Amino acid sequence: MTNNLLEIRDLHKSYGAVEVLKGVDCTMRQGDVVSIIGSSGSGKTTMLRCINMLEEFEGGTISIDGQAIGYEIVNGQRRRKSEREIARQRALTGMAFQQFNLFPHMSAVGNVMLGLVKVKKIGRDEARAVAETWLDRVGLRERAEHYPGQLSGGQQQRVAIARAIAMNPKLMLFDEVTSALDPELVNEVLQVIKNLAQDGMSMLLVTHEMRFAYEVSNRVIFMNQGRIGEEGNPREMFHKPGTERLAEFLKSSTFN
Ligand SMILES: Nc1ncnc2c1ncn2[C@@H]1O[C@H](COP(=O)(O)OP(=O)(O)OP(=O)(O)O)[C@@H](O)[C@H]1O
Ligand SMILES: [Mg+2]
């Protein structure tokens, strides 16, 4: 048994003949905030997608809270778990993406309630109360009845984050949630994530916002060509990069 929240061992993932993850290891404890940085194409999104089984992977193991994700060994053979089991495991994580993917025909509160009612089978009144609490936490109490088309990009992204967190995941995965936003809307979303981090939410986040990674994370992972190039606490990583690769990457990014 382990008391790690997330444990990734020797993760391998290919798309066809192209190996994209070449043996990734990563562990997180409850309450950790880990940022993943690295060049385009280094495998950051793929890693997150493997964690919640949006992608299959051929080698290595991922476990969350001690549960092996996606695959089991039966009579010495590795095989995919049942879809029902995978769906259950997927609920251990919540995910927010660059594209918020809200349902346009539902209000903000309707979007946040949906999974609570349909997946968690919570009654509508209680689901609404939970949804309103989370919308309040992301600063959108006044916007609960607005439709996505009536909200700014930053507000829509905050609804999407509330929707994921309302499901009570053990680990939140964020993939460049500010990349599609106008610059003036980035901070309101980053502030919401910072507040959640301060409240003890465990999170693994891919970001191009180096200043944010520096301020919010207790560990930073630098992905380089499908491997972890370097990892450590943000101060060491940003001020004393241990590899030439990371130093170059930081030079080319905007950390001021
Ligand atoms: N569905 C797919 N089919 C084939 N190749 C893919 C697929 N998704 C990603 N790849 C390839 O896998 C590699 C890693 O992609 P990934 O999206 O994980 O990178 P990333 O680090 O998230 O990049 P970015 O910073 O641009 O988002 C890239 O070379 C990409 O072209
Ligand atoms: Mg990506």
mmCIF file of C-alpha atoms and ligand atoms in Angstrom:
data_model
loop_
_atom_site.group_PDB
_atom_site.id
_atom_site.type_symbol
_atom_site.label_atom_id
_atom_site.label_comp_id
_atom_site.label_asym_id
_atom_site.label_seq_id
_atom_site.Cartn_x
_atom_site.Cartn_y
_atom_site.Cartn_z
ATOM 1 C CA MET A 1 0.000 0.000 0.000
ATOM 2 C CA THR A 2 1.068 3.536 -0.611
ATOM 3 C CA ASN A 3 -0.303 6.816 0.570
ATOM 4 C CA ASN A 4 0.406 8.543 -2.702
ATOM 5 C CA LEU A 5 -2.620 10.093 -4.347
ATOM 6 C CA LEU A 6 -1.206 9.587 -7.818
ATOM 7 C CA GLU A 7 1.494 7.150 -8.789
ATOM 8 C CA ILE A 8 2.645 6.807 -12.373
ATOM 9 C CA ARG A 9 5.281 4.202 -13.129
ATOM 10 C CA ASP A 10 7.100 3.846 -16.432
ATOM 11 C CA LEU A 11 4.188 5.088 -18.532
ATOM 12 C CA HIS A 12 4.491 4.349 -22.241
ATOM 13 C CA LYS A 13 2.089 5.569 -24.875
ATOM 14 C CA SER A 14 2.313 5.477 -28.651
ATOM 15 C CA TYR A 15 0.150 6.807 -31.425
ATOM 16 C CA GLY A 16 0.685 4.205 -34.113
ATOM 17 C CA ALA A 17 4.421 3.776 -34.530
ATOM 18 C CA VAL A 18 5.256 7.020 -32.754
ATOM 19 C CA GLU A 19 6.110 6.715 -29.091
ATOM 20 C CA VAL A 20 4.930 9.858 -27.374
ATOM 21 C CA LEU A 21 5.463 8.939 -23.714
ATOM 22 C CA LYS A 22 8.707 7.055 -23.219
ATOM 23 C CA GLY A 23 8.645 5.958 -19.604
ATOM 24 C CA VAL A 24 7.141 8.657 -17.403
ATOM 25 C CA ASP A 25 7.198 8.421 -13.607
ATOM 26 C CA CYS A 26 5.327 10.790 -11.357
ATOM 27 C CA THR A 27 3.988 10.718 -7.823
ATOM 28 C CA MET A 28 1.743 13.147 -6.028
ATOM 29 C CA ARG A 29 0.480 13.323 -2.500
ATOM 30 C CA GLN A 30 -2.833 14.638 -1.297
ATOM 31 C CA GLY A 31 -2.846 18.435 -1.532
ATOM 32 C CA ASP A 32 0.071 18.655 -3.967
ATOM 33 C CA VAL A 33 -0.079 21.192 -6.749
ATOM 34 C CA VAL A 34 2.136 20.041 -9.585
ATOM 35 C CA SER A 35 2.707 22.013 -12.781
ATOM 36 C CA ILE A 36 3.825 20.407 -16.004
ATOM 37 C CA ILE A 37 5.747 22.640 -18.363
ATOM 38 C CA GLY A 38 7.524 21.860 -21.614
ATOM 39 C CA SER A 39 7.603 22.455 -25.343
ATOM 40 C CA SER A 40 4.725 21.845 -27.680
ATOM 41 C CA GLY A 41 4.509 18.170 -28.561
ATOM 42 C CA SER A 42 6.460 16.961 -25.514
ATOM 43 C CA GLY A 43 3.510 14.844 -24.315
ATOM 44 C CA LYS A 44 1.890 16.946 -21.582
ATOM 45 C CA THR A 45 -1.690 16.613 -22.789
ATOM 46 C CA THR A 46 -1.201 12.949 -23.573
ATOM 47 C CA MET A 47 -0.072 12.319 -20.014
ATOM 48 C CA LEU A 48 -3.204 13.959 -18.562
ATOM 49 C CA ARG A 49 -5.419 12.086 -21.007
ATOM 50 C CA CYS A 50 -3.901 8.760 -19.942
ATOM 51 C CA ILE A 51 -4.560 9.566 -16.281
ATOM 52 C CA ASN A 52 -8.279 9.743 -16.876
ATOM 53 C CA MET A 53 -8.362 7.068 -19.579
ATOM 54 C CA LEU A 54 -9.282 9.332 -22.434
ATOM 55 C CA GLU A 55 -6.335 7.548 -24.049
ATOM 56 C CA GLU A 56 -5.234 3.956 -23.788
ATOM 57 C CA PHE A 57 -1.615 3.249 -22.899
ATOM 58 C CA GLU A 58 0.475 0.175 -23.624
ATOM 59 C CA GLY A 59 2.956 0.106 -20.823
ATOM 60 C CA GLY A 60 3.405 1.074 -17.203
ATOM 61 C CA THR A 61 0.856 1.723 -14.503
ATOM 62 C CA ILE A 62 -1.143 4.626 -13.189
ATOM 63 C CA SER A 63 -2.790 4.452 -9.817
ATOM 64 C CA ILE A 64 -4.959 6.920 -7.990
ATOM 65 C CA ASP A 65 -5.528 6.436 -4.295
ATOM 66 C CA GLY A 66 -4.043 2.953 -4.612
ATOM 67 C CA GLN A 67 -6.374 1.864 -7.446
ATOM 68 C CA ALA A 68 -4.794 0.710 -10.703
ATOM 69 C CA ILE A 69 -6.355 2.817 -13.449
ATOM 70 C CA GLY A 70 -7.640 1.285 -16.662
ATOM 71 C CA TYR A 71 -5.923 -2.079 -16.680
ATOM 72 C CA GLU A 72 -5.650 -5.174 -14.558
ATOM 73 C CA ILE A 73 -3.514 -8.267 -14.682
ATOM 74 C CA VAL A 74 -5.504 -11.475 -15.057
ATOM 75 C CA ASN A 75 -3.633 -14.784 -15.304
ATOM 76 C CA GLY A 76 -0.493 -12.890 -16.114
ATOM 77 C CA GLN A 77 -2.164 -10.973 -18.946
ATOM 78 C CA ARG A 78 -2.703 -7.243 -18.917
ATOM 79 C CA ARG A 79 -6.239 -6.397 -19.924
ATOM 80 C CA ARG A 80 -8.494 -3.376 -20.009
ATOM 81 C CA LYS A 81 -10.938 -3.120 -17.147
ATOM 82 C CA SER A 82 -14.667 -3.113 -17.844
ATOM 83 C CA GLU A 83 -16.150 0.103 -19.210
ATOM 84 C CA ARG A 84 -18.267 0.404 -16.105
ATOM 85 C CA GLU A 85 -15.172 0.204 -13.906
ATOM 86 C CA ILE A 86 -13.312 2.677 -16.100
ATOM 87 C CA ALA A 87 -16.225 5.107 -15.921
ATOM 88 C CA ARG A 88 -16.150 4.823 -12.142
ATOM 89 C CA GLN A 89 -12.407 5.421 -12.075
ATOM 90 C CA ARG A 90 -12.704 8.375 -14.398
ATOM 91 C CA ALA A 91 -14.737 10.087 -11.689
ATOM 92 C CA LEU A 92 -11.664 10.052 -9.432
ATOM 93 C CA THR A 93 -10.377 12.919 -11.533
ATOM 94 C CA GLY A 94 -11.950 16.085 -12.848
ATOM 95 C CA MET A 95 -10.616 17.720 -15.960
ATOM 96 C CA ALA A 96 -10.714 21.197 -17.434
ATOM 97 C CA PHE A 97 -9.429 21.931 -20.929
ATOM 98 C CA GLN A 98 -8.477 24.841 -23.094
ATOM 99 C CA GLN A 99 -11.908 24.595 -24.739
ATOM 100 C CA PHE A 100 -14.561 24.794 -22.059
ATOM 101 C CA ASN A 101 -17.169 22.664 -23.875
ATOM 102 C CA LEU A 102 -20.188 23.926 -21.972
ATOM 103 C CA PHE A 103 -23.631 22.933 -23.218
ATOM 104 C CA PRO A 104 -24.825 26.082 -24.986
ATOM 105 C CA HIS A 105 -28.517 25.423 -24.388
ATOM 106 C CA MET A 106 -28.108 25.171 -20.605
ATOM 107 C CA SER A 107 -27.552 27.924 -18.063
ATOM 108 C CA ALA A 108 -24.376 28.060 -15.998
ATOM 109 C CA VAL A 109 -26.087 26.346 -13.077
ATOM 110 C CA GLY A 110 -27.653 23.810 -15.464
ATOM 111 C CA ASN A 111 -24.217 22.909 -16.782
ATOM 112 C CA VAL A 112 -22.805 22.421 -13.294
ATOM 113 C CA MET A 113 -25.840 20.409 -12.136
ATOM 114 C CA LEU A 114 -25.902 18.037 -15.067
ATOM 115 C CA GLY A 115 -23.295 15.527 -13.905
ATOM 116 C CA LEU A 116 -24.594 15.645 -10.351
ATOM 117 C CA VAL A 117 -28.075 14.658 -11.509
ATOM 118 C CA LYS A 118 -27.210 12.291 -14.372
ATOM 119 C CA VAL A 119 -24.090 10.606 -13.038
ATOM 120 C CA LYS A 120 -24.256 10.996 -9.274
ATOM 121 C CA LYS A 121 -28.060 10.611 -9.216
ATOM 122 C CA ILE A 122 -28.439 13.470 -6.781
ATOM 123 C CA GLY A 123 -31.912 15.041 -6.579
ATOM 124 C CA ARG A 124 -32.377 18.255 -8.532
ATOM 125 C CA ASP A 125 -32.816 20.522 -5.521
ATOM 126 C CA GLU A 126 -29.708 19.294 -3.803
ATOM 127 C CA ALA A 127 -27.768 19.321 -7.081
ATOM 128 C CA ARG A 128 -28.788 22.923 -7.645
ATOM 129 C CA ALA A 129 -27.618 23.865 -4.166
ATOM 130 C CA VAL A 130 -24.240 22.191 -4.704
ATOM 131 C CA ALA A 131 -23.906 23.834 -8.129
ATOM 132 C CA GLU A 132 -24.728 27.258 -6.729
ATOM 133 C CA THR A 133 -22.158 26.837 -3.977
ATOM 134 C CA TRP A 134 -19.441 26.092 -6.530
ATOM 135 C CA LEU A 135 -20.500 28.906 -8.834
ATOM 136 C CA ASP A 136 -20.243 31.166 -5.826
ATOM 137 C CA ARG A 137 -16.736 29.861 -5.124
ATOM 138 C CA VAL A 138 -15.615 30.760 -8.637
ATOM 139 C CA GLY A 139 -17.184 34.200 -8.316
ATOM 140 C CA LEU A 140 -20.232 33.622 -10.508
ATOM 141 C CA ARG A 141 -23.155 33.646 -8.131
ATOM 142 C CA GLU A 142 -24.778 36.477 -10.075
ATOM 143 C CA ARG A 143 -24.338 34.627 -13.366
ATOM 144 C CA ALA A 144 -25.925 31.295 -12.441
ATOM 145 C CA GLU A 145 -28.868 31.716 -14.807
ATOM 146 C CA HIS A 146 -26.822 33.024 -17.733
ATOM 147 C CA TYR A 147 -26.240 30.884 -20.801
ATOM 148 C CA PRO A 148 -22.697 30.292 -22.076
ATOM 149 C CA GLY A 149 -23.302 32.686 -24.968
ATOM 150 C CA GLN A 150 -24.004 35.424 -22.424
ATOM 151 C CA LEU A 151 -20.751 34.860 -20.547
ATOM 152 C CA SER A 152 -17.194 35.971 -21.286
ATOM 153 C CA GLY A 153 -14.546 33.343 -22.029
ATOM 154 C CA GLY A 154 -13.132 33.692 -18.528
ATOM 155 C CA GLN A 155 -16.559 33.249 -16.990
ATOM 156 C CA GLN A 156 -17.271 30.216 -19.162
ATOM 157 C CA GLN A 157 -13.979 28.671 -18.126
ATOM 158 C CA ARG A 158 -14.843 29.260 -14.481
ATOM 159 C CA VAL A 159 -18.188 27.505 -15.017
ATOM 160 C CA ALA A 160 -16.317 24.590 -16.591
ATOM 161 C CA ILE A 161 -13.992 24.406 -13.589
ATOM 162 C CA ALA A 162 -16.951 24.561 -11.182
ATOM 163 C CA ARG A 163 -18.637 21.783 -13.163
ATOM 164 C CA ALA A 164 -15.599 19.509 -12.824
ATOM 165 C CA ILE A 165 -15.020 20.228 -9.144
ATOM 166 C CA ALA A 166 -18.666 19.878 -8.162
ATOM 167 C CA MET A 167 -18.290 16.170 -8.927
ATOM 168 C CA ASN A 168 -15.904 15.954 -5.988
ATOM 169 C CA PRO A 169 -12.856 14.465 -7.726
ATOM 170 C CA LYS A 170 -9.792 13.477 -5.744
ATOM 171 C CA LEU A 171 -7.520 15.084 -8.278
ATOM 172 C CA MET A 172 -8.113 17.970 -10.685
ATOM 173 C CA LEU A 173 -6.374 17.973 -14.054
ATOM 174 C CA PHE A 174 -6.037 21.298 -15.855
ATOM 175 C CA ASP A 175 -4.795 21.454 -19.418
ATOM 176 C CA GLU A 176 -3.872 24.975 -20.485
ATOM 177 C CA VAL A 177 -7.140 26.354 -19.267
ATOM 178 C CA THR A 178 -6.139 29.932 -20.017
ATOM 179 C CA SER A 179 -4.683 29.442 -23.506
ATOM 180 C CA ALA A 180 -7.880 30.269 -25.369
ATOM 181 C CA LEU A 181 -8.612 33.387 -23.340
ATOM 182 C CA ASP A 182 -8.002 37.026 -24.101
ATOM 183 C CA PRO A 183 -5.090 38.235 -21.968
ATOM 184 C CA GLU A 184 -7.265 40.375 -19.710
ATOM 185 C CA LEU A 185 -9.380 37.334 -18.767
ATOM 186 C CA VAL A 186 -6.481 35.064 -17.846
ATOM 187 C CA ASN A 187 -5.979 36.332 -14.326
ATOM 188 C CA GLU A 188 -9.522 35.765 -13.103
ATOM 189 C CA VAL A 189 -9.215 32.098 -14.031
ATOM 190 C CA LEU A 190 -5.741 31.729 -12.531
ATOM 191 C CA GLN A 191 -7.003 33.349 -9.336
ATOM 192 C CA VAL A 192 -9.787 30.765 -9.083
ATOM 193 C CA ILE A 193 -7.240 27.966 -9.455
ATOM 194 C CA LYS A 194 -5.007 29.573 -6.838
ATOM 195 C CA ASN A 195 -7.904 29.746 -4.387
ATOM 196 C CA LEU A 196 -8.675 26.075 -4.951
ATOM 197 C CA ALA A 197 -5.014 25.220 -4.388
ATOM 198 C CA GLN A 198 -5.018 27.156 -1.150
ATOM 199 C CA ASP A 199 -8.087 25.227 -0.054
ATOM 200 C CA GLY A 200 -6.068 22.029 -0.402
ATOM 201 C CA MET A 201 -7.352 20.700 -3.739
ATOM 202 C CA SER A 202 -4.833 18.307 -5.296
ATOM 203 C CA MET A 203 -4.050 19.380 -8.825
ATOM 204 C CA LEU A 204 -1.915 18.548 -11.786
ATOM 205 C CA LEU A 205 -1.798 21.347 -14.285
ATOM 206 C CA VAL A 206 -0.286 21.871 -17.675
ATOM 207 C CA THR A 207 0.443 25.518 -18.210
ATOM 208 C CA HIS A 208 2.377 27.955 -20.347
ATOM 209 C CA GLU A 209 2.009 30.583 -17.636
ATOM 210 C CA MET A 210 5.428 30.311 -16.035
ATOM 211 C CA ARG A 211 4.823 32.969 -13.417
ATOM 212 C CA PHE A 212 1.679 31.142 -12.348
ATOM 213 C CA ALA A 213 3.464 27.757 -12.237
ATOM 214 C CA TYR A 214 6.117 29.396 -10.097
ATOM 215 C CA GLU A 215 3.641 30.866 -7.654
ATOM 216 C CA VAL A 216 1.048 28.136 -7.316
ATOM 217 C CA SER A 217 2.946 24.850 -7.465
ATOM 218 C CA ASN A 218 4.883 22.993 -4.867
ATOM 219 C CA ARG A 219 6.512 20.968 -7.637
ATOM 220 C CA VAL A 220 7.229 21.536 -11.302
ATOM 221 C CA ILE A 221 7.786 18.874 -13.931
ATOM 222 C CA PHE A 222 9.593 19.708 -17.142
ATOM 223 C CA MET A 223 8.533 17.357 -19.940
ATOM 224 C CA ASN A 224 10.993 16.929 -22.739
ATOM 225 C CA GLN A 225 10.311 14.697 -25.750
ATOM 226 C CA GLY A 226 8.125 12.233 -23.903
ATOM 227 C CA ARG A 227 10.240 12.008 -20.793
ATOM 228 C CA ILE A 228 10.536 13.949 -17.578
ATOM 229 C CA GLY A 229 13.544 16.120 -18.258
ATOM 230 C CA GLU A 230 13.744 17.544 -14.782
ATOM 231 C CA GLU A 231 11.574 18.094 -11.744
ATOM 232 C CA GLY A 232 11.844 19.931 -8.495
ATOM 233 C CA ASN A 233 10.538 22.800 -6.478
ATOM 234 C CA PRO A 234 9.732 25.923 -8.482
ATOM 235 C CA ARG A 235 12.521 28.036 -7.014
ATOM 236 C CA GLU A 236 15.242 25.601 -8.067
ATOM 237 C CA MET A 237 13.652 24.854 -11.411
ATOM 238 C CA PHE A 238 13.204 28.450 -12.488
ATOM 239 C CA HIS A 239 16.261 30.038 -10.921
ATOM 240 C CA LYS A 240 18.768 27.197 -11.168
ATOM 241 C CA PRO A 241 17.728 24.886 -14.003
ATOM 242 C CA GLY A 242 19.810 21.731 -13.815
ATOM 243 C CA THR A 243 19.800 20.977 -17.524
ATOM 244 C CA GLU A 244 20.619 22.952 -20.618
ATOM 245 C CA ARG A 245 17.255 21.915 -22.090
ATOM 246 C CA LEU A 246 15.270 23.476 -19.293
ATOM 247 C CA ALA A 247 17.409 26.610 -19.328
ATOM 248 C CA GLU A 248 16.715 26.996 -23.046
ATOM 249 C CA PHE A 249 13.021 26.338 -22.611
ATOM 250 C CA LEU A 250 12.758 28.965 -19.873
ATOM 251 C CA LYS A 251 14.655 31.478 -21.992
ATOM 252 C CA SER A 252 12.138 31.012 -24.796
ATOM 253 C CA SER A 253 9.126 31.331 -22.495
ATOM 254 C CA THR A 254 7.789 34.366 -20.768
ATOM 255 C CA PHE A 255 8.868 34.235 -17.153
ATOM 256 C CA ASN A 256 9.535 37.738 -15.960
HETATM 257 N N1 LIG B 1 -4.590 11.643 -31.437
HETATM 258 C C1 LIG B 1 -3.303 11.688 -31.843
HETATM 259 N N2 LIG B 1 -2.878 10.937 -32.896
HETATM 260 C C2 LIG B 1 -1.594 10.962 -33.290
HETATM 261 N N3 LIG B 1 -0.636 11.691 -32.697
HETATM 262 C C3 LIG B 1 -0.995 12.464 -31.656
HETATM 263 C C4 LIG B 1 -2.343 12.507 -31.170
HETATM 264 N N4 LIG B 1 -2.395 13.355 -30.129
HETATM 265 C C5 LIG B 1 -1.145 13.829 -29.988
HETATM 266 N N5 LIG B 1 -0.296 13.295 -30.883
HETATM 267 C C6 LIG B 1 1.155 13.563 -30.975
HETATM 268 O O1 LIG B 1 1.743 13.237 -29.733
HETATM 269 C C7 LIG B 1 2.758 14.179 -29.387
HETATM 270 C C8 LIG B 1 2.463 14.767 -28.010
HETATM 271 O O2 LIG B 1 1.270 15.524 -28.091
HETATM 272 P P1 LIG B 1 0.661 16.275 -26.849
HETATM 273 O O3 LIG B 1 -0.622 16.845 -27.301
HETATM 274 O O4 LIG B 1 0.646 15.381 -25.663
HETATM 275 O O5 LIG B 1 1.738 17.425 -26.617
HETATM 276 P P2 LIG B 1 1.701 18.670 -25.634
HETATM 277 O O6 LIG B 1 2.942 18.613 -24.826
HETATM 278 O O7 LIG B 1 0.416 18.712 -24.912
HETATM 279 O O8 LIG B 1 1.809 19.907 -26.662
HETATM 280 P P3 LIG B 1 1.137 21.363 -26.607
HETATM 281 O O9 LIG B 1 1.988 22.198 -25.677
HETATM 282 O O10 LIG B 1 1.232 21.847 -28.024
HETATM 283 O O11 LIG B 1 -0.271 21.216 -26.149
HETATM 284 C C9 LIG B 1 2.787 15.197 -30.509
HETATM 285 O O12 LIG B 1 3.830 14.854 -31.388
HETATM 286 C C10 LIG B 1 1.455 15.037 -31.193
HETATM 287 O O13 LIG B 1 1.535 15.344 -32.547
HETATM 288 MG MG MG B 2 -1.198 20.022 -24.909
#
